[in-house]
XYZ file of C-alpha atoms in Angstrom:
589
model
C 12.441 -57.041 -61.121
C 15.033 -59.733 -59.464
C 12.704 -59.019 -56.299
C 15.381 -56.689 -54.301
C 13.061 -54.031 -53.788
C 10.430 -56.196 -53.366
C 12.149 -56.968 -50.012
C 11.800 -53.906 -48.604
C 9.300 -51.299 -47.330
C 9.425 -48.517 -50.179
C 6.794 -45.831 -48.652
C 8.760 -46.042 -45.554
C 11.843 -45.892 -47.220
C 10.829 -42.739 -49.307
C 9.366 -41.244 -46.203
C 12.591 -41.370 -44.316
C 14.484 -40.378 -46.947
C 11.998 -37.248 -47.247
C 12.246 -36.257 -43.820
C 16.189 -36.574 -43.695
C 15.995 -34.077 -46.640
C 13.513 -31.235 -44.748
C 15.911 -32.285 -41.639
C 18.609 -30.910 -43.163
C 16.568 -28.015 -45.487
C 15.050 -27.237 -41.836
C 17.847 -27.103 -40.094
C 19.581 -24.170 -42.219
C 16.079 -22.502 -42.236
C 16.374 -22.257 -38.462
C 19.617 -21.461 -38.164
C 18.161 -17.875 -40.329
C 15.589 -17.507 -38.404
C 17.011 -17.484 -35.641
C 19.858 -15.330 -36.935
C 17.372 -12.467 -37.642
C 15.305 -12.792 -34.651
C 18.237 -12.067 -32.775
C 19.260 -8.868 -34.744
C 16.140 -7.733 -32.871
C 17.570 -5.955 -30.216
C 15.056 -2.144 -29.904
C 12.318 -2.526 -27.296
C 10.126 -0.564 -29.099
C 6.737 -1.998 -31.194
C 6.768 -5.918 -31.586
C 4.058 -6.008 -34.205
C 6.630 -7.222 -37.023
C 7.888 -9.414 -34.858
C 4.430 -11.127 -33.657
C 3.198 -10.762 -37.559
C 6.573 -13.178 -38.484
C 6.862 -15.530 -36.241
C 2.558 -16.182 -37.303
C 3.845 -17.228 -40.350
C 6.395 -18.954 -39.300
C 4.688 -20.956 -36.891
C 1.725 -21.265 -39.714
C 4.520 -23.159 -41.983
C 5.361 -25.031 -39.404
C 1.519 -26.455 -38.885
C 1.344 -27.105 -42.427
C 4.790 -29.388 -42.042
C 3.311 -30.950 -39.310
C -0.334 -32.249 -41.223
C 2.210 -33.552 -44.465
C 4.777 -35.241 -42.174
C 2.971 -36.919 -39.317
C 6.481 -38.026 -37.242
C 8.443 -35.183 -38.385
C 10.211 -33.405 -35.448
C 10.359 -30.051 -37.355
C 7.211 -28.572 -35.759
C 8.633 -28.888 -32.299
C 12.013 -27.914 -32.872
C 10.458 -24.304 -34.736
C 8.195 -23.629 -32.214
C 11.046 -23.896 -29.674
C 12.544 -20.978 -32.009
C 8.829 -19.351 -31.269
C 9.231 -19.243 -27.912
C 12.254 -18.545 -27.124
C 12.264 -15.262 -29.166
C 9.191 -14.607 -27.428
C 11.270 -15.282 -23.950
C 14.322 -13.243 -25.258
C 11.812 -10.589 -25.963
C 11.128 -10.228 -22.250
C 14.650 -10.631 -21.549
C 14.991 -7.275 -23.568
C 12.117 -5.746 -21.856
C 13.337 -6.304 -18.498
C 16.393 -4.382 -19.381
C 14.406 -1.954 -21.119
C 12.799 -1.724 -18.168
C 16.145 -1.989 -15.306
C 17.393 0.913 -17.498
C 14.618 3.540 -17.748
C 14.376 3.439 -13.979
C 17.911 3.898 -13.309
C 17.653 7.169 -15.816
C 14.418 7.803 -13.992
C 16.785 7.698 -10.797
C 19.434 9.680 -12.662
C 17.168 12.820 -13.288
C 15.296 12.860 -10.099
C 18.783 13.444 -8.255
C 20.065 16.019 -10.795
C 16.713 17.670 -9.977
C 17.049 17.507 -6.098
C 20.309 19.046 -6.348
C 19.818 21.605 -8.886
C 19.651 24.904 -7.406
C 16.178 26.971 -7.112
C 16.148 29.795 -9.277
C 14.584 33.203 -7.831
C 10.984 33.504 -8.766
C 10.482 29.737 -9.671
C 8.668 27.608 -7.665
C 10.837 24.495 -7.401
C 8.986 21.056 -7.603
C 8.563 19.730 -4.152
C 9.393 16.208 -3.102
C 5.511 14.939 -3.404
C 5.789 16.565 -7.060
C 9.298 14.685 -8.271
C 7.813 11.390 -6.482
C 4.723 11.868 -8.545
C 6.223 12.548 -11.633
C 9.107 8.971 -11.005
C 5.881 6.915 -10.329
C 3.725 7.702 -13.333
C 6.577 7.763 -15.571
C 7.448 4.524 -14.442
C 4.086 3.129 -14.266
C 3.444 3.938 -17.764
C 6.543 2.744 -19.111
C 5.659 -1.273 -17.142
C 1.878 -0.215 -19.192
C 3.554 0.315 -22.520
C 5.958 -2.661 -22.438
C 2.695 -4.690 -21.345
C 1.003 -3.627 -24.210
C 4.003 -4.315 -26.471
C 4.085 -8.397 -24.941
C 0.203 -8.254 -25.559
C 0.771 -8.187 -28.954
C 1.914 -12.370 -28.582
C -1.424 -13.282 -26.985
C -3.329 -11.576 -29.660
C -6.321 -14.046 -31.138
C -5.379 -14.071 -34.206
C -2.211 -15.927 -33.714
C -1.999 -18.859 -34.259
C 0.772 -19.958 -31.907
C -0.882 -17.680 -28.947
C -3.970 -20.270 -28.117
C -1.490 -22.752 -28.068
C -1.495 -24.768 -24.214
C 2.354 -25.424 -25.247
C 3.167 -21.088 -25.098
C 0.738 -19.553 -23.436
C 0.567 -21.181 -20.102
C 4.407 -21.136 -19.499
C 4.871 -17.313 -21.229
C 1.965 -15.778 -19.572
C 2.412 -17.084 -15.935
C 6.120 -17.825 -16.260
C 7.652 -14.983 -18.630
C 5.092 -12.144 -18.507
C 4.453 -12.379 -14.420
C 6.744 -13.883 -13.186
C 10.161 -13.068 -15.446
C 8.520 -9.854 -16.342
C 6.685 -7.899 -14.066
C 7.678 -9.694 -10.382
C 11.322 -8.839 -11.935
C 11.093 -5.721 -12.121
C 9.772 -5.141 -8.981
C 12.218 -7.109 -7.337
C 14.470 -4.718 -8.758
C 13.174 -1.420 -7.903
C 13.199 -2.646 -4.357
C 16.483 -3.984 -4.249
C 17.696 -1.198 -5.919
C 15.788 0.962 -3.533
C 17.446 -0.922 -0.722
C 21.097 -0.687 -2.209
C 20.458 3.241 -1.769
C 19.534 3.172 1.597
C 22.550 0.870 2.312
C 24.996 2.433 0.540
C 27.389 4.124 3.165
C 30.272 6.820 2.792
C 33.538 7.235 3.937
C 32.596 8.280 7.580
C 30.222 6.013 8.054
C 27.244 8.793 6.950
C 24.996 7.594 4.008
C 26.321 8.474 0.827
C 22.888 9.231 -1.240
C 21.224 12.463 -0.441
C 18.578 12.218 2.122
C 15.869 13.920 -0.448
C 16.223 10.731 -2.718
C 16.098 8.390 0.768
C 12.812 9.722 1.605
C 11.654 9.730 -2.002
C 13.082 6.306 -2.574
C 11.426 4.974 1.116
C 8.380 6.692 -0.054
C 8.326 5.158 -3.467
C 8.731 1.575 -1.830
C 5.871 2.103 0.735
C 3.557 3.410 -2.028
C 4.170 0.104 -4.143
C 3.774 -2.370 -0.818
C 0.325 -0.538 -0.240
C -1.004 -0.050 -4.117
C 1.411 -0.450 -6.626
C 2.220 -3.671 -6.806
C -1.105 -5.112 -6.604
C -2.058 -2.577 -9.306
C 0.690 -4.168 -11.370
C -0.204 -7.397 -10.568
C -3.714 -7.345 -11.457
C -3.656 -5.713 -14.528
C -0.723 -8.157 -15.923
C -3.095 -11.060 -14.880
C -6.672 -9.441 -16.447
C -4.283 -9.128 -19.934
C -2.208 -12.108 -19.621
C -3.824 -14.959 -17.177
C -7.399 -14.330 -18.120
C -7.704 -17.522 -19.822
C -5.169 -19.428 -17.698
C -6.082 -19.336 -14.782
C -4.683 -16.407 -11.978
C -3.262 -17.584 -8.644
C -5.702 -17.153 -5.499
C -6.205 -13.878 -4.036
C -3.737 -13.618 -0.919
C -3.178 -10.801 1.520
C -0.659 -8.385 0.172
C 1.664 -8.628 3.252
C 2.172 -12.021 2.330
C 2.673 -11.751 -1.557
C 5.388 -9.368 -0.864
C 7.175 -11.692 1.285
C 6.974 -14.069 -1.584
C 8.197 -10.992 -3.891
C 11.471 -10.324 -1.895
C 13.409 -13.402 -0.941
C 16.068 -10.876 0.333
C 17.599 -11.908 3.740
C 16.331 -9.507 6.526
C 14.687 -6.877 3.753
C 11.534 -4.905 4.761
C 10.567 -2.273 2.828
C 9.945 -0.263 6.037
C 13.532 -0.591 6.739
C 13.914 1.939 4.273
C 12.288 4.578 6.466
C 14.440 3.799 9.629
C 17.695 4.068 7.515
C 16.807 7.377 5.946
C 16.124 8.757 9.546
C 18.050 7.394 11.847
C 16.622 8.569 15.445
C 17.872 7.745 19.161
C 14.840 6.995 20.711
C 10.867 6.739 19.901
C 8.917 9.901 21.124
C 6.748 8.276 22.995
C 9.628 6.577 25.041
C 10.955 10.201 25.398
C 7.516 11.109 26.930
C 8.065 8.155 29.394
C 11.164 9.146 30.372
C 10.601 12.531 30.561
C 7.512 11.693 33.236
C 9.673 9.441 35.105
C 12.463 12.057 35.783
C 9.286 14.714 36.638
C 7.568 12.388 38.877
C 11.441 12.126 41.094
C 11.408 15.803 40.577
C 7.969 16.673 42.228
C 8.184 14.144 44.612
C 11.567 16.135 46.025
C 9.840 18.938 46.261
C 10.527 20.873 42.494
C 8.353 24.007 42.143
C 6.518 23.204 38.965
C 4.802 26.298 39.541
C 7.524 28.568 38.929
C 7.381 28.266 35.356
C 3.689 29.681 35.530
C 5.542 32.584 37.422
C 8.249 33.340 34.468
C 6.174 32.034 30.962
C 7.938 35.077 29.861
C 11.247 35.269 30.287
C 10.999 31.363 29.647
C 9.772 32.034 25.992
C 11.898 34.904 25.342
C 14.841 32.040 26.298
C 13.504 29.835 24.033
C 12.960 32.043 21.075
C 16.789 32.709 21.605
C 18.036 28.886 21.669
C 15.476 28.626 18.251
C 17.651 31.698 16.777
C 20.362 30.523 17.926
C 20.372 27.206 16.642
C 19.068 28.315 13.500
C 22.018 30.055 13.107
C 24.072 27.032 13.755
C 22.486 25.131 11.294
C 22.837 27.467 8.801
C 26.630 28.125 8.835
C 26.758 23.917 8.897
C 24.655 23.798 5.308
C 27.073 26.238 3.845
C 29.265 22.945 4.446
C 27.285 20.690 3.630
C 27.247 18.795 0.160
C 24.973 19.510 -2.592
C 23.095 16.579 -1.992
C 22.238 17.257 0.900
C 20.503 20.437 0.508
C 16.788 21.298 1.074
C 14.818 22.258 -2.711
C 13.030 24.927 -0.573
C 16.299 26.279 1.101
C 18.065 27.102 -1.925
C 17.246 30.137 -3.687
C 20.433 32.084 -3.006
C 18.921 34.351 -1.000
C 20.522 33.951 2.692
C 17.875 35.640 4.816
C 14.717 33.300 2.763
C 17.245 30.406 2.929
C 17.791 31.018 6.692
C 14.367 31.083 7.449
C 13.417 28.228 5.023
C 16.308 25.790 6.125
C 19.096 25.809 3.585
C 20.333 21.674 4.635
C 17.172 19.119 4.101
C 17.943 17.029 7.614
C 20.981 18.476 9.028
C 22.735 15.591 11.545
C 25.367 15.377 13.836
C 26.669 11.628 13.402
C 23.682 9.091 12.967
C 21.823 12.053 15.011
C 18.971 13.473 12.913
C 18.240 17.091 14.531
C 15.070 18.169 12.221
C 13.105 14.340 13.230
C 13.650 14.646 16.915
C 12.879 18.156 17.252
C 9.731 17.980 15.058
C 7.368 16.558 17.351
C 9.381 15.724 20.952
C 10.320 19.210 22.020
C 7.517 21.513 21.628
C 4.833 18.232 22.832
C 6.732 17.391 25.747
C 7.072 20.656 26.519
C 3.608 21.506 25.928
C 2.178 19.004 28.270
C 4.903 19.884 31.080
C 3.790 23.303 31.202
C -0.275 22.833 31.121
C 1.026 20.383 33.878
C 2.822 23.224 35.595
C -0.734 25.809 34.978
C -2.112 22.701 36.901
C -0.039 22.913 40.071
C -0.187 26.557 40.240
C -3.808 26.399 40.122
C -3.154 23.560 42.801
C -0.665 26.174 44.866
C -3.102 28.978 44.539
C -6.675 27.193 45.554
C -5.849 23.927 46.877
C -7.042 21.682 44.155
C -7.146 21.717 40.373
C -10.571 22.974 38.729
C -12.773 20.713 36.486
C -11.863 22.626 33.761
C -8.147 22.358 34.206
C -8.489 18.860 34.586
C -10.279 18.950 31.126
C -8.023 20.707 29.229
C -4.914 19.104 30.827
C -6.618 15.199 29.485
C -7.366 16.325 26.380
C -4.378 17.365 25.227
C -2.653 14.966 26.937
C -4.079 12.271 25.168
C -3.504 14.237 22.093
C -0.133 14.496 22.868
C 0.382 10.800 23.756
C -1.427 10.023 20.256
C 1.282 11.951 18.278
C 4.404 10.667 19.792
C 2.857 7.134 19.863
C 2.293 7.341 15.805
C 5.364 9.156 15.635
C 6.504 7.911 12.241
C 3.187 9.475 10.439
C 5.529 12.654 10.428
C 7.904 11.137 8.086
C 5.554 12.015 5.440
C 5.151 15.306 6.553
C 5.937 18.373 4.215
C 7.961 19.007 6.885
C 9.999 16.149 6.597
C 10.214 15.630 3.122
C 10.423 18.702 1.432
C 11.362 22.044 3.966
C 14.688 22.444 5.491
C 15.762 22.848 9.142
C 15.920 26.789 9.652
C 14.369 29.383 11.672
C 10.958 28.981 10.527
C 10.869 24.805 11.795
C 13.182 25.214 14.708
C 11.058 28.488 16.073
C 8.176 26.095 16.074
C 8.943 23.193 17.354
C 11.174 24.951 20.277
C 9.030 28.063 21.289
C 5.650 28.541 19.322
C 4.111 25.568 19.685
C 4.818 24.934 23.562
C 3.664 28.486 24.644
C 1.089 29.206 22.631
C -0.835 25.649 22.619
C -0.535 25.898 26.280
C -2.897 29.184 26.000
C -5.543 27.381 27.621
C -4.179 26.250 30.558
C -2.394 29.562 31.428
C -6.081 31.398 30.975
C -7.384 28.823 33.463
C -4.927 29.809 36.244
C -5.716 33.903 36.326
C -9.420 33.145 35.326
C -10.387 30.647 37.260
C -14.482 29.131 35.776
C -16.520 26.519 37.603
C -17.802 23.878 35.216
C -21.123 21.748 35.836
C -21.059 18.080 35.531
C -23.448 18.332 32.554
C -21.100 21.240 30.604
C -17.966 19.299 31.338
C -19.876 15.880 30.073
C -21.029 17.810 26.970
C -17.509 19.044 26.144
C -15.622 15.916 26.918
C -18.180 13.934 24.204
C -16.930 16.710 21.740
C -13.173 15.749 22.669
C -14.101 12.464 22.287
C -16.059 12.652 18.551
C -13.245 14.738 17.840
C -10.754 12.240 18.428
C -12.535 9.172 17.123
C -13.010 10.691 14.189
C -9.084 11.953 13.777
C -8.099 8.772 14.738
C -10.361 6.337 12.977
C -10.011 8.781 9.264
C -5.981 8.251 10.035
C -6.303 4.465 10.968
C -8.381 3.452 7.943
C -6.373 5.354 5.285
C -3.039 4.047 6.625
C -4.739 0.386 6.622
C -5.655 0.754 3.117
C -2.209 1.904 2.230
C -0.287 -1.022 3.346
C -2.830 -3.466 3.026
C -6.230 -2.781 0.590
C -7.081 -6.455 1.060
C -7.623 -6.539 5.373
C -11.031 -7.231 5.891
C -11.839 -3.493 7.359
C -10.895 -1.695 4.176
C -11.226 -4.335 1.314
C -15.040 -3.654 1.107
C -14.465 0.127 0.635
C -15.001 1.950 -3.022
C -12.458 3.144 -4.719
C -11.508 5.107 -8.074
C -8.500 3.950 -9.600
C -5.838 6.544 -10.698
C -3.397 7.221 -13.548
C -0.347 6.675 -11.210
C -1.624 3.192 -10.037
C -2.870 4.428 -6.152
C -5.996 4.437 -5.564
C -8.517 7.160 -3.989
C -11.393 6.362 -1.048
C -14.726 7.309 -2.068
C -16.710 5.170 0.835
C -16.072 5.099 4.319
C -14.234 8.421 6.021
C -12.986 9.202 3.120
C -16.088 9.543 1.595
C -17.971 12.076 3.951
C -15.441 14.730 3.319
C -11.990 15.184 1.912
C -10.152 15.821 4.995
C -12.195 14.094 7.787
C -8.727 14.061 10.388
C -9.026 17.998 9.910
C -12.892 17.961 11.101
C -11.509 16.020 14.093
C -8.659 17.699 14.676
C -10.521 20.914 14.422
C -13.226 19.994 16.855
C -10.749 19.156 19.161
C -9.454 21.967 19.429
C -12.685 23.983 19.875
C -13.462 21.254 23.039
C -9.892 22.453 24.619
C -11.190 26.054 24.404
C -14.324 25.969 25.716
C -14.213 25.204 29.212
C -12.565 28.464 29.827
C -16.119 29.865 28.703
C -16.637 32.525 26.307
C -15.494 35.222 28.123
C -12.390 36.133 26.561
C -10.894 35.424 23.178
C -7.503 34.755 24.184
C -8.198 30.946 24.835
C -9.665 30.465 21.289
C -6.354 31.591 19.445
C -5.919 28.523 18.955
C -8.711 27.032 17.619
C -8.664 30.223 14.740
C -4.721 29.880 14.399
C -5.650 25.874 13.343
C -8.485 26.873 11.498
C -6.968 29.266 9.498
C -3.381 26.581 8.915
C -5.864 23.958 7.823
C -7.917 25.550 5.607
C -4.361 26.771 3.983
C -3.238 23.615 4.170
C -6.265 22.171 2.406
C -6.074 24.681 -0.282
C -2.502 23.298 -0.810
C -3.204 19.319 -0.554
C -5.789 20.352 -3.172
C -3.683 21.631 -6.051
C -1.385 18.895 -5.183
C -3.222 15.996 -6.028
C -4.854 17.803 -8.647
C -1.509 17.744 -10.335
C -0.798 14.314 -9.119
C -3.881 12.438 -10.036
C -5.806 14.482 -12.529
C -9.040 13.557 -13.918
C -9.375 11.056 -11.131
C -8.969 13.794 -7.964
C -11.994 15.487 -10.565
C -13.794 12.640 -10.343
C -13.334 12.236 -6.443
C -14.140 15.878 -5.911
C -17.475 15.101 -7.646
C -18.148 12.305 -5.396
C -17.173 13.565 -2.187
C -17.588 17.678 -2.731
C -17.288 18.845 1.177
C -13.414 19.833 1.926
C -13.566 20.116 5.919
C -17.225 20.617 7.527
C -19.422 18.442 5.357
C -22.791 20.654 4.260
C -20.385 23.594 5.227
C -17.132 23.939 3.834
């Protein structure tokens, strides 16, 4: 009444005074909040989670329409998103930790020891069952974080959340996390060294690990990557499409890191095979030129593959009295059944080294090639000694598998895949045919050629040489476009191609060579081999041993690649078996 009110501005007064008071009532409804939130510690469903924080953030709208200025809203939906970042957080470790236990019971399975009359998994198998189990585990936690974008809450359509927790938290924090940390991880194995210099994890899990990083840089990742963008950047906005090679580079800001790295460390090798072929031709070409009787090994096949059936027994041997030494770890899953003959033959130590020297990886292909084209060279200048010139159809065969040769040893890292590699040990059965079987017996051809001597027209020669050639355009173009598509599905040549997608995250060819038949480098490898038989004519069988010894290993081999991927892939190899139903010979087999 004396006017001292009057003075003053009462609604603003009364509204400062009001805010002061949800300030404070606020403030120690926060501090509960966020005291429960974080008792949230399981990775498990978020759907009470999501369903609170709605109402929370709900209460928080309805603050914000009754007090205008109030800075209540903003300071609760703070709380909002950072439980939804802390979420992550606890995913990510969720994640970290299931792959290390992942890790954990692949190696107790390596090095447990085969029972009698089980089949033990193979390599392909264990690497099969890490990346599904994995993959589904990043697919559940996915759909757990989905459960924040969900439509019917109110804080996910929000600019304010969305944008920075689906680009920022979900891909980036989330996903590209994780990643980054199977491959470092990854690379921390392949690193890690003993006490003599050796490494100290067990070359099965190096190849499996090497493996495991190769199949993410050419499918996984961008697997990942897309489907975290369809659920979570849909509405946002997703980055530009950019070639895989690079977004790995971006992925892996670790000095000097390459995920084929990983290869070379778990197989450490003197010298490429094709340099070994070089070399090898260099010291031959001195030799000849001095006056060295190639011939002489024409003159003594014999007695030369008696002596190296002997240096294969022998060194089996060897290597079989060093496993008995060697650590668990380090034994092969096929080599060790207890039985010492089966494990003898089989290989009983996975890649058996002396040093940084790995014996199985330079025997597997350099041996029994090199020595394969030195003796059709030798058939070639005792043909030479005996008639004065080589025949057109020692020529032929001498090219052909020359250039096979040269193919191999030039793509010599393709073998590091190989069941050979990856899953059988270094005993009798490998060293016998890399040393002896595969030197005198692919040489067949050549030796026929010598004691059965066949003129060839022009036209016959022409005819077989465009086999050869099919042959090998087709082996080589069916290799070229599936390893393309592995480490890079978006390069123009292969991004066009149709694919099915799988439960493990790769993806199968249905278009292209992949498409006309299952196996198309087994067509071409196997009409190769029938061009190297036939110009010694049709006169004798012994020249197309061979081509039925191949036949009859790829067709097995087949049969085997088939169950395989049956059990890797499931409905989806079902599916591609629908589209694409010829194995080998398409209309055929």
């Amino acid at each position: 009444q004396d006017g001292g009110l009057a003075s003053r501005d009462v609604p603003r007064m009364a509204s400062g005074k009001l805010m002061e008071f949800v300030d404070r009532l606020c403030s120690r409804y926060f501090s509960l909040v966020e005291q429960r939130i974080s008792a949230e510690k399981g990775v498990g469903d978020n759907s009470l989670l999501v369903r609170a924080l709605d109402r929370f953030h709900r209460r928080l709208q309805a603050v914000s329409k009754v007090l205008p200025g109030s800075g209540v809203p903003a300071r609760g939906t703070e709380i909002v998103a950072g439980a939804a970042r802390g979420r992550l957080r606890q995913y990510l470790a969720g994640l970290k930790s299931f792959y290390l236990d992942s890790l954990t019971d692949v190696r107790q399975a390596l090095s447990a020891p085969r029972i009698p009359g089980k089949e033990a998994p193979s390599l392909a198998e264990v690497l099969g069952g890490l990346s599904s189990a994995v993959l589904n585990q990043v697919k559940s936690v996915l759909a757990y974080v989905h459960l924040f974008t969900a439509k019917d809450v109110s804080f996910a359509s929000k600019a304010y959340f969305r944008g920075e927790f689906c680009s920022q938290g979900v891909r980036e924090g989330l996903v590209v996390g994780f990643i980054q940390f199977v491959c470092q991880s990854s690379q921390q194995f392949c690193e890690s060294v003993g006490e003599k210099g050796a490494p100290s994890t067990p070359p099965a899990l190096l190849l499996l690990l090497s493996r495991l990083c190769l199949d993410y840089e050419s499918s996984t990742i961008s697997y990942i990557l897309t489907l975290a963008d369809e659920q979570f950047l849909g509405q946002v906005g997703s980055q530009p499409p950019v070639c895989l090679a690079n977004k790995l580079r971006s992925l892996f800001p670790i000095p000097g890191f390459e995920l084929s790295v990983s290869v070379s460390l778990s197989l450490s090798v003197v010298s490429p095979g094709f340099s070994a072929l070089l070399i090898t031709g260099g010291i031959l070409s001195v030799a000849l030129h001095c006056g060295l009787p190639l011939g002489y090994i024409h003159d003594h096949m014999l007695p030369l593959a008696v002596s190296a059936g002997i240096i294969s027994l022998t060194l089996s041997l060897l290597l079989y009295l060093k496993s008995l030494c060697a650590p668990a770890s380090a034994i092969a899953p096929g080599g060790n059944t207890g039985n010492p003959l089966y494990d003898f033959f089989m290989g009983h130590e996975l890649n058996p080294r002396i040093g940084s020297f790995d014996l199985k990886y330079f025997c597997e292909l350099r041996p029994g090639l090199i020595g394969w084209v030195l003796i059709n060279l030798a058939m070639l200048m005792k043909e030479v000694e005996l008639r004065g010139s080589p025949s057109l159809a020692m020529i032929l065969v001498n090219a052909f598998q020359l250039l096979y040769v040269v193919d191999a040893l030039w793509n010599e890292e393709a073998v590091l895949t190989t069941m050979d590699i990856v899953q059988d040990g270094f005993g009798f059965m490998l060293a016998f045919g890399d040393l002896a079987w595969v030197p005198f017996t692919y040489s067949l051809q050549a030796h026929f050629l010598v004691t059965h001597p066949r003129e060839l027209s022009a036209l016959g020669a022409t005819a077989i040489a465009a086999l050869n050639a099919l042959g090998y355009f087709i082996f080589r173009r069916a290799n070229s476009e599936k390893n393309l598509f592995r480490r890079d599905p978006s390069a123009p040549r292969v991004s066009g191609l149709e694919t099915i997608a799988t439960a493990t995250g790769k993806r199968l060819l249905v278009s292209g060579w992949w498409g006309f038949v299952r196996h198309p480098n087994y067509l071409g490898d196997l009409m190769m081999a029938l061009a190297w038989s036939l110009p010694c004519g049709l006169s004798h069988l012994l020249p197309y041993f061979y081509v039925l010894y191949f036949a009859a290993l790829l067709v097995h081999r087949e049969a085997r690649d088939e169950r395989q991927c049956l059990r890797k892939y499931g409905l989806a190899w079902e599916r591609y078996c629908e589209r694409v139903p010829y194995r080998i010979i398409p209309y055929l087999y």
